[in-house]
PDB file of C-alpha atoms in Angstrom:
ATOM      1  CA  PRO R   1     124.684 159.987 132.607  1.00  0.00           C
ATOM      2  CA  GLY R   2     125.497 156.180 132.541  1.00  0.00           C
ATOM      3  CA  ALA R   3     125.851 155.245 128.505  1.00  0.00           C
ATOM      4  CA  SER R   4     124.600 151.855 128.574  1.00  0.00           C
ATOM      5  CA  LEU R   5     126.270 149.088 125.958  1.00  0.00           C
ATOM      6  CA  THR R   6     124.427 147.212 123.254  1.00  0.00           C
ATOM      7  CA  ILE R   7     125.469 144.033 121.596  1.00  0.00           C
ATOM      8  CA  ASN R   8     125.103 143.245 117.842  1.00  0.00           C
ATOM      9  CA  SER R   9     124.548 139.212 118.279  1.00  0.00           C
ATOM     10  CA  SER R  10     124.640 138.802 114.293  1.00  0.00           C
ATOM     11  CA  ASN R  11     128.080 140.375 114.216  1.00  0.00           C
ATOM     12  CA  SER R  12     129.116 137.875 117.514  1.00  0.00           C
ATOM     13  CA  PRO R  13     131.601 135.854 116.470  1.00  0.00           C
ATOM     14  CA  PHE R  14     129.971 133.134 118.949  1.00  0.00           C
ATOM     15  CA  ILE R  15     126.732 133.315 117.760  1.00  0.00           C
ATOM     16  CA  LYS R  16     127.942 132.659 113.849  1.00  0.00           C
ATOM     17  CA  ILE R  17     130.065 129.483 115.206  1.00  0.00           C
ATOM     18  CA  LYS R  18     126.861 128.482 116.693  1.00  0.00           C
ATOM     19  CA  ILE R  19     124.609 128.998 114.088  1.00  0.00           C
ATOM     20  CA  ARG R  20     127.438 127.155 111.758  1.00  0.00           C
ATOM     21  CA  ILE R  21     127.157 124.114 113.931  1.00  0.00           C
ATOM     22  CA  PHE R  22     123.155 124.550 114.014  1.00  0.00           C
ATOM     23  CA  PHE R  23     122.951 124.234 109.718  1.00  0.00           C
ATOM     24  CA  ARG R  24     125.580 121.521 109.852  1.00  0.00           C
ATOM     25  CA  LEU R  25     124.300 119.687 112.515  1.00  0.00           C
ATOM     26  CA  ALA R  26     120.614 120.322 110.546  1.00  0.00           C
ATOM     27  CA  LEU R  27     122.400 118.931 107.136  1.00  0.00           C
ATOM     28  CA  LEU R  28     123.755 115.902 108.667  1.00  0.00           C
ATOM     29  CA  ILE R  29     120.333 115.047 110.049  1.00  0.00           C
ATOM     30  CA  LEU R  30     118.969 115.126 106.793  1.00  0.00           C
ATOM     31  CA  VAL R  31     122.001 113.090 105.058  1.00  0.00           C
ATOM     32  CA  ILE R  32     121.337 110.692 107.642  1.00  0.00           C
ATOM     33  CA  ALA R  33     117.342 110.520 106.577  1.00  0.00           C
ATOM     34  CA  PHE R  34     117.963 110.263 102.510  1.00  0.00           C
ATOM     35  CA  LEU R  35     120.881 107.261 103.507  1.00  0.00           C
ATOM     36  CA  GLY R  36     118.237 105.492 105.771  1.00  0.00           C
ATOM     37  CA  SER R  37     115.360 106.616 103.161  1.00  0.00           C
ATOM     38  CA  CYS R  38     117.644 105.020 100.580  1.00  0.00           C
ATOM     39  CA  SER R  39     118.710 101.568 102.400  1.00  0.00           C
ATOM     40  CA  GLU R  40     114.880 101.031 102.810  1.00  0.00           C
ATOM     41  CA  ILE R  41     113.783 100.944  99.374  1.00  0.00           C
ATOM     42  CA  ARG R  42     116.784  99.117  98.513  1.00  0.00           C
ATOM     43  CA  GLU R  43     115.749  96.595 101.429  1.00  0.00           C
ATOM     44  CA  ILE R  44     112.079  96.351  99.884  1.00  0.00           C
ATOM     45  CA  ARG R  45     113.154  96.550  96.348  1.00  0.00           C
ATOM     46  CA  ALA R  46     115.524  93.298  97.298  1.00  0.00           C
ATOM     47  CA  GLU R  47     112.550  91.898  99.589  1.00  0.00           C
ATOM     48  CA  GLU R  48     110.469  92.056  95.898  1.00  0.00           C
ATOM     49  CA  THR R  49     112.758  90.579  93.733  1.00  0.00           C
ATOM     50  CA  ALA R  50     113.150  87.248  96.367  1.00  0.00           C
ATOM     51  CA  VAL R  51     109.047  87.015  96.070  1.00  0.00           C
ATOM     52  CA  ARG R  52     109.012  87.031  92.215  1.00  0.00           C
ATOM     53  CA  GLN R  53     112.187  84.832  91.882  1.00  0.00           C
ATOM     54  CA  VAL R  54     110.503  82.314  94.504  1.00  0.00           C
ATOM     55  CA  PHE R  55     107.123  82.838  92.422  1.00  0.00           C
ATOM     56  CA  GLU R  56     109.061  82.325  88.908  1.00  0.00           C
ATOM     57  CA  ASP R  57     110.890  79.161  90.265  1.00  0.00           C
ATOM     58  CA  TYR R  58     108.015  77.298  91.790  1.00  0.00           C
ATOM     59  CA  LYS R  59     106.139  77.947  88.246  1.00  0.00           C
ATOM     60  CA  THR R  60     109.028  77.086  85.902  1.00  0.00           C
ATOM     61  CA  ALA R  61     109.081  74.173  88.396  1.00  0.00           C
ATOM     62  CA  VAL R  62     105.446  73.136  88.122  1.00  0.00           C
ATOM     63  CA  LEU R  63     105.388  73.599  84.190  1.00  0.00           C
ATOM     64  CA  GLU R  64     108.554  71.508  83.582  1.00  0.00           C
ATOM     65  CA  MET R  65     106.452  68.489  86.091  1.00  0.00           C
ATOM     66  CA  ASN R  66     109.149  68.860  88.441  1.00  0.00           C
ATOM     67  CA  GLY R  67     108.080  67.956  91.643  1.00  0.00           C
ATOM     68  CA  SER R  68     110.571  67.179  93.711  1.00  0.00           C
ATOM     69  CA  GLU R  69     111.894  71.040  92.918  1.00  0.00           C
ATOM     70  CA  SER R  70     108.474  72.534  92.584  1.00  0.00           C
ATOM     71  CA  VAL R  71     107.339  71.623  96.375  1.00  0.00           C
ATOM     72  CA  ARG R  72     110.452  73.007  98.017  1.00  0.00           C
ATOM     73  CA  TYR R  73     108.712  76.467  97.175  1.00  0.00           C
ATOM     74  CA  LEU R  74     105.360  75.904  99.623  1.00  0.00           C
ATOM     75  CA  THR R  75     104.844  77.043 102.914  1.00  0.00           C
ATOM     76  CA  ARG R  76     103.885  74.399 105.291  1.00  0.00           C
ATOM     77  CA  ASN R  77     100.458  75.514 105.295  1.00  0.00           C
ATOM     78  CA  SER R  78     100.398  74.007 101.875  1.00  0.00           C
ATOM     79  CA  LEU R  79     101.063  71.161 102.253  1.00  0.00           C
ATOM     80  CA  ASP R  80      98.776  70.655 105.098  1.00  0.00           C
ATOM     81  CA  PHE R  81      96.259  71.756 102.731  1.00  0.00           C
ATOM     82  CA  TYR R  82      96.646  69.084 100.732  1.00  0.00           C
ATOM     83  CA  ASP R  83      96.829  65.996 103.392  1.00  0.00           C
ATOM     84  CA  TYR R  84      93.867  67.845 104.286  1.00  0.00           C
ATOM     85  CA  MET R  85      92.544  67.179 100.222  1.00  0.00           C
ATOM     86  CA  VAL R  86      94.519  63.230 100.657  1.00  0.00           C
ATOM     87  CA  ASN R  87      92.607  62.372 103.917  1.00  0.00           C
ATOM     88  CA  ALA R  88      89.161  63.249 102.049  1.00  0.00           C
ATOM     89  CA  ALA R  89      89.711  61.718  99.710  1.00  0.00           C
ATOM     90  CA  LYS R  90      89.766  58.777 101.518  1.00  0.00           C
ATOM     91  CA  TYR R  91      87.032  59.057 104.139  1.00  0.00           C
ATOM     92  CA  MET R  92      84.759  62.114 102.704  1.00  0.00           C
ATOM     93  CA  TYR R  93      81.136  61.246 101.950  1.00  0.00           C
ATOM     94  CA  PRO R  94      79.103  62.736  99.495  1.00  0.00           C
ATOM     95  CA  ASN R  95      77.723  65.290 101.859  1.00  0.00           C
ATOM     96  CA  ALA R  96      80.579  66.604 103.039  1.00  0.00           C
ATOM     97  CA  LEU R  97      82.062  67.251  99.603  1.00  0.00           C
ATOM     98  CA  MET R  98      79.288  69.030  98.238  1.00  0.00           C
ATOM     99  CA  ARG R  99      79.831  71.750 100.632  1.00  0.00           C
ATOM    100  CA  LEU R 100      83.224  72.547  98.923  1.00  0.00           C
ATOM    101  CA  SER R 101      83.903  74.591  96.280  1.00  0.00           C
ATOM    102  CA  GLU R 102      84.068  72.639  92.606  1.00  0.00           C
ATOM    103  CA  PHE R 103      88.125  73.132  92.437  1.00  0.00           C
ATOM    104  CA  GLU R 104      88.418  70.914  95.692  1.00  0.00           C
ATOM    105  CA  GLN R 105      85.498  68.751  95.023  1.00  0.00           C
ATOM    106  CA  LEU R 106      87.512  68.177  91.571  1.00  0.00           C
ATOM    107  CA  SER R 107      90.645  67.974  92.923  1.00  0.00           C
ATOM    108  CA  ILE R 108      89.456  65.467  95.705  1.00  0.00           C
ATOM    109  CA  LEU R 109      87.590  63.085  93.431  1.00  0.00           C
ATOM    110  CA  LEU R 110      90.838  62.669  90.741  1.00  0.00           C
ATOM    111  CA  ILE R 111      93.032  61.896  93.750  1.00  0.00           C
ATOM    112  CA  ARG R 112      90.584  58.943  94.562  1.00  0.00           C
ATOM    113  CA  HIS R 113      90.321  58.057  90.784  1.00  0.00           C
ATOM    114  CA  SER R 114      93.786  58.588  90.303  1.00  0.00           C
ATOM    115  CA  PHE R 115      94.961  55.842  93.040  1.00  0.00           C
ATOM    116  CA  VAL R 116      93.864  52.146  94.061  1.00  0.00           C
ATOM    117  CA  PRO R 117      92.980  52.042  97.663  1.00  0.00           C
ATOM    118  CA  LYS R 118      96.354  50.183  98.540  1.00  0.00           C
ATOM    119  CA  GLU R 119      98.174  53.262  97.044  1.00  0.00           C
ATOM    120  CA  LEU R 120      96.116  56.342  98.254  1.00  0.00           C
ATOM    121  CA  ILE R 121      95.905  54.646 101.734  1.00  0.00           C
ATOM    122  CA  GLU R 122      99.802  54.571 102.687  1.00  0.00           C
ATOM    123  CA  MET R 123      99.506  58.207 100.243  1.00  0.00           C
ATOM    124  CA  ASP R 124     100.283  61.750 101.839  1.00  0.00           C
ATOM    125  CA  GLY R 125      99.723  65.535 100.855  1.00  0.00           C
ATOM    126  CA  THR R 126     103.646  66.029  99.841  1.00  0.00           C
ATOM    127  CA  GLY R 127     103.506  62.431  97.918  1.00  0.00           C
ATOM    128  CA  PHE R 128     100.199  63.662  96.282  1.00  0.00           C
ATOM    129  CA  PHE R 129     101.560  66.826  95.037  1.00  0.00           C
ATOM    130  CA  ILE R 130     104.822  65.615  93.790  1.00  0.00           C
ATOM    131  CA  LEU R 131     103.071  62.789  91.648  1.00  0.00           C
ATOM    132  CA  SER R 132     100.449  64.791  90.388  1.00  0.00           C
ATOM    133  CA  THR R 133     103.316  67.671  89.170  1.00  0.00           C
ATOM    134  CA  ASP R 134     105.570  64.926  87.877  1.00  0.00           C
ATOM    135  CA  ALA R 135     102.120  64.029  85.813  1.00  0.00           C
ATOM    136  CA  GLY R 136     101.176  68.113  84.885  1.00  0.00           C
ATOM    137  CA  VAL R 137      98.266  67.607  86.566  1.00  0.00           C
ATOM    138  CA  SER R 138      99.588  71.033  88.518  1.00  0.00           C
ATOM    139  CA  SER R 139     100.396  72.897  85.513  1.00  0.00           C
ATOM    140  CA  SER R 140      96.339  73.612  84.561  1.00  0.00           C
ATOM    141  CA  ASN R 141      96.488  77.603  83.929  1.00  0.00           C
ATOM    142  CA  LEU R 142      99.628  78.572  85.877  1.00  0.00           C
ATOM    143  CA  GLU R 143     101.217  79.053  82.498  1.00  0.00           C
ATOM    144  CA  ASP R 144      98.318  81.876  82.272  1.00  0.00           C
ATOM    145  CA  ILE R 145      99.721  83.568  86.000  1.00  0.00           C
ATOM    146  CA  GLU R 146     101.730  86.611  86.757  1.00  0.00           C
ATOM    147  CA  ILE R 147     101.957  88.543  89.937  1.00  0.00           C
ATOM    148  CA  ARG R 148     102.844  92.236  90.534  1.00  0.00           C
ATOM    149  CA  ARG R 149     102.474  94.868  93.071  1.00  0.00           C
ATOM    150  CA  ILE R 150     103.742  93.447  96.172  1.00  0.00           C
ATOM    151  CA  GLN R 151     103.152  94.567  99.570  1.00  0.00           C
ATOM    152  CA  PHE R 152     104.907  93.572 102.500  1.00  0.00           C
ATOM    153  CA  ASP R 153     103.224  93.151 106.181  1.00  0.00           C
ATOM    154  CA  GLY R 154     106.251  91.594 108.299  1.00  0.00           C
ATOM    155  CA  ASP R 155     106.625  88.197 107.228  1.00  0.00           C
ATOM    156  CA  ASP R 156     103.805  87.779 104.933  1.00  0.00           C
ATOM    157  CA  ALA R 157     103.772  89.552 101.453  1.00  0.00           C
ATOM    158  CA  TYR R 158     100.854  89.884  98.851  1.00  0.00           C
ATOM    159  CA  ALA R 159     101.052  90.162  95.515  1.00  0.00           C
ATOM    160  CA  GLU R 160      98.224  91.154  92.945  1.00  0.00           C
ATOM    161  CA  VAL R 161      97.529  88.087  90.657  1.00  0.00           C
ATOM    162  CA  LEU R 162      97.084  88.748  86.310  1.00  0.00           C
ATOM    163  CA  PHE R 163      95.664  85.617  84.551  1.00  0.00           C
ATOM    164  CA  GLN R 164      96.269  85.860  80.987  1.00  0.00           C
ATOM    165  CA  GLY R 165      97.792  89.604  81.478  1.00  0.00           C
ATOM    166  CA  GLU R 166      94.689  91.086  82.858  1.00  0.00           C
ATOM    167  CA  PRO R 167      94.237  92.114  86.755  1.00  0.00           C
ATOM    168  CA  THR R 168      92.624  90.082  88.498  1.00  0.00           C
ATOM    169  CA  ASP R 169      90.586  90.878  92.068  1.00  0.00           C
ATOM    170  CA  PHE R 170      93.137  88.207  93.472  1.00  0.00           C
ATOM    171  CA  LEU R 171      96.352  87.870  95.273  1.00  0.00           C
ATOM    172  CA  TYR R 172      98.664  85.523  96.409  1.00  0.00           C
ATOM    173  CA  THR R 173     100.551  85.089  99.591  1.00  0.00           C
ATOM    174  CA  PHE R 174     104.112  84.309 100.240  1.00  0.00           C
ATOM    175  CA  ASN R 175     105.830  83.567 103.954  1.00  0.00           C
ATOM    176  CA  LYS R 176     109.272  84.600 104.852  1.00  0.00           C
ATOM    177  CA  SER R 177     110.298  81.782 106.959  1.00  0.00           C
ATOM    178  CA  SER R 178     113.997  80.563 108.162  1.00  0.00           C
ATOM    179  CA  GLY R 179     114.803  83.788 105.760  1.00  0.00           C
ATOM    180  CA  ALA R 180     113.468  82.578 102.590  1.00  0.00           C
ATOM    181  CA  TRP R 181     110.351  83.501 101.053  1.00  0.00           C
ATOM    182  CA  LEU R 182     107.725  80.881 100.388  1.00  0.00           C
ATOM    183  CA  LEU R 183     104.492  80.620  98.172  1.00  0.00           C
ATOM    184  CA  ASP R 184     101.110  79.735 100.352  1.00  0.00           C
ATOM    185  CA  ILE R 185      99.244  77.837  97.309  1.00  0.00           C
ATOM    186  CA  THR R 186      96.115  78.242  99.364  1.00  0.00           C
ATOM    187  CA  SER R 187      96.065  81.815  98.572  1.00  0.00           C
ATOM    188  CA  GLY R 188      95.255  80.441  94.920  1.00  0.00           C
ATOM    189  CA  LEU R 189      92.281  78.568  95.471  1.00  0.00           C
ATOM    190  CA  GLU R 190      89.607  81.041  94.849  1.00  0.00           C
ATOM    191  CA  LEU R 191      90.983  82.038  91.895  1.00  0.00           C
ATOM    192  CA  MET R 192      91.433  78.265  90.580  1.00  0.00           C
ATOM    193  CA  ASP R 193      87.096  78.223  91.597  1.00  0.00           C
ATOM    194  CA  GLU R 194      86.645  80.820  89.073  1.00  0.00           C
ATOM    195  CA  ILE R 195      88.589  79.655  86.606  1.00  0.00           C
ATOM    196  CA  LEU R 196      87.127  76.328  86.879  1.00  0.00           C
ATOM    197  CA  VAL R 197      83.452  77.701  86.951  1.00  0.00           C
ATOM    198  CA  GLN R 198      84.028  80.020  84.136  1.00  0.00           C
ATOM    199  CA  MET R 199      85.342  77.129  81.926  1.00  0.00           C
ATOM    200  CA  ARG R 200      82.234  75.006  82.863  1.00  0.00           C
ATOM    201  CA  ASN R 201      79.888  78.001  81.915  1.00  0.00           C
ATOM    202  CA  MET R 202      81.148  78.383  79.222  1.00  0.00           C
ATOM    203  CA  SER R 203      80.715  75.134  78.297  1.00  0.00           C
ATOM    204  CA  ASN R 204      77.609  74.733  79.573  1.00  0.00           C
ATOM    205  CA  ILE R 205      78.009  71.742  81.346  1.00  0.00           C
ATOM    206  CA  SER R 206      76.961  70.507  84.779  1.00  0.00           C
ATOM    207  CA  PHE R 207      79.823  69.925  87.136  1.00  0.00           C
ATOM    208  CA  GLU R 208      78.890  66.005  87.260  1.00  0.00           C
ATOM    209  CA  THR R 209      79.861  66.005  83.927  1.00  0.00           C
ATOM    210  CA  MET R 210      82.605  68.584  83.482  1.00  0.00           C
ATOM    211  CA  VAL R 211      83.979  65.832  86.653  1.00  0.00           C
ATOM    212  CA  VAL R 212      83.447  62.873  84.411  1.00  0.00           C
ATOM    213  CA  PHE R 213      85.018  64.699  81.495  1.00  0.00           C
ATOM    214  CA  SER R 214      88.180  65.588  83.225  1.00  0.00           C
ATOM    215  CA  LEU R 215      88.864  62.066  85.215  1.00  0.00           C
ATOM    216  CA  GLU R 216      88.573  60.350  82.185  1.00  0.00           C
ATOM    217  CA  SER R 217      90.291  62.496  80.118  1.00  0.00           C
ATOM    218  CA  LEU R 218      93.376  62.697  83.020  1.00  0.00           C
ATOM    219  CA  THR R 219      93.488  59.168  83.652  1.00  0.00           C
ATOM    220  CA  GLY R 220      91.978  57.207  80.386  1.00  0.00           C
ATOM    221  CA  ARG R 221      90.274  55.418  82.552  1.00  0.00           C
ATOM    222  CA  PRO R 222      86.014  55.788  82.818  1.00  0.00           C
ATOM    223  CA  VAL R 223      84.315  57.217  86.094  1.00  0.00           C
ATOM    224  CA  SER R 224      81.884  54.885  87.569  1.00  0.00           C
ATOM    225  CA  ALA R 225      79.346  56.503  90.179  1.00  0.00           C
ATOM    226  CA  GLU R 226      81.638  54.699  92.884  1.00  0.00           C
ATOM    227  CA  ILE R 227      83.734  57.662  92.766  1.00  0.00           C
ATOM    228  CA  TRP R 228      81.665  59.842  94.858  1.00  0.00           C
ATOM    229  CA  TYR R 229      82.025  57.396  97.783  1.00  0.00           C
ATOM    230  CA  PRO R 230      84.982  57.138 100.194  1.00  0.00           C
ATOM    231  CA  PRO R 231      87.079  53.969  99.829  1.00  0.00           C
ATOM    232  CA  PHE R 232      87.774  53.814 103.417  1.00  0.00           C
ATOM    233  CA  GLU R 233      85.904  54.154 106.673  1.00  0.00           C
ATOM    234  CA  ASP R 234      86.607  55.814 109.292  1.00  0.00           C
ATOM    235  CA  PRO R 235      85.538  57.128 112.561  1.00  0.00           C
ATOM    236  CA  GLY R 236      86.343  60.441 112.480  1.00  0.00           C
ATOM    237  CA  ALA R 237      84.675  61.270 109.248  1.00  0.00           C
ATOM    238  CA  ASN R 238      81.830  63.490 108.061  1.00  0.00           C
ATOM    239  CA  ASN R 239      78.936  60.931 107.582  1.00  0.00           C
TER     240      ASN R 239
END
């Protein structure tokens, strides 16, 4: 009878070479994946550092009452918001004004009370932000605010806000533009309004009383009932 020949693959030099190549490739893939993961982590940490630095630079500039420096760290959306506030100070009537948050109302009334009509009519949002920062108005409560736990979504970053070391439910938003991170100050409006309302409630005073006290304290000038009415007529205003 014919004899059959059985080949033990485990002893075949060719099979052993293939196995060694396979494991080397697998190890190489794992190393590449690990290095890629490390590179991604480094990139995220670098972005986190950049976001934190922008916030700290902005905070420092505001606390040092340097308006021209602090405005460099704000998004276009932030400056558009200040344009809106200045225009509201020029043209907004009480019925529209009272639909806004207390923080927005107080800010608009402060603008209206701080400048004579001739100054106000020529002012824009960027100019007001710089002037108010130079005067120390923008620094209110900022020294008590910190950020942590930054999350990224493309060119947007979201940082949890701490107030006096305690966590809040609020987030600061940052946007990346031309490779640089900038703070969107509008993301902090709800927090500012909550702080303002809490302070007013603790003092047990009405909003109107707080307005008069705040404006007189900040400007040193008495407040009249005219503050609630715009100094200019505008066809596009909410009457």
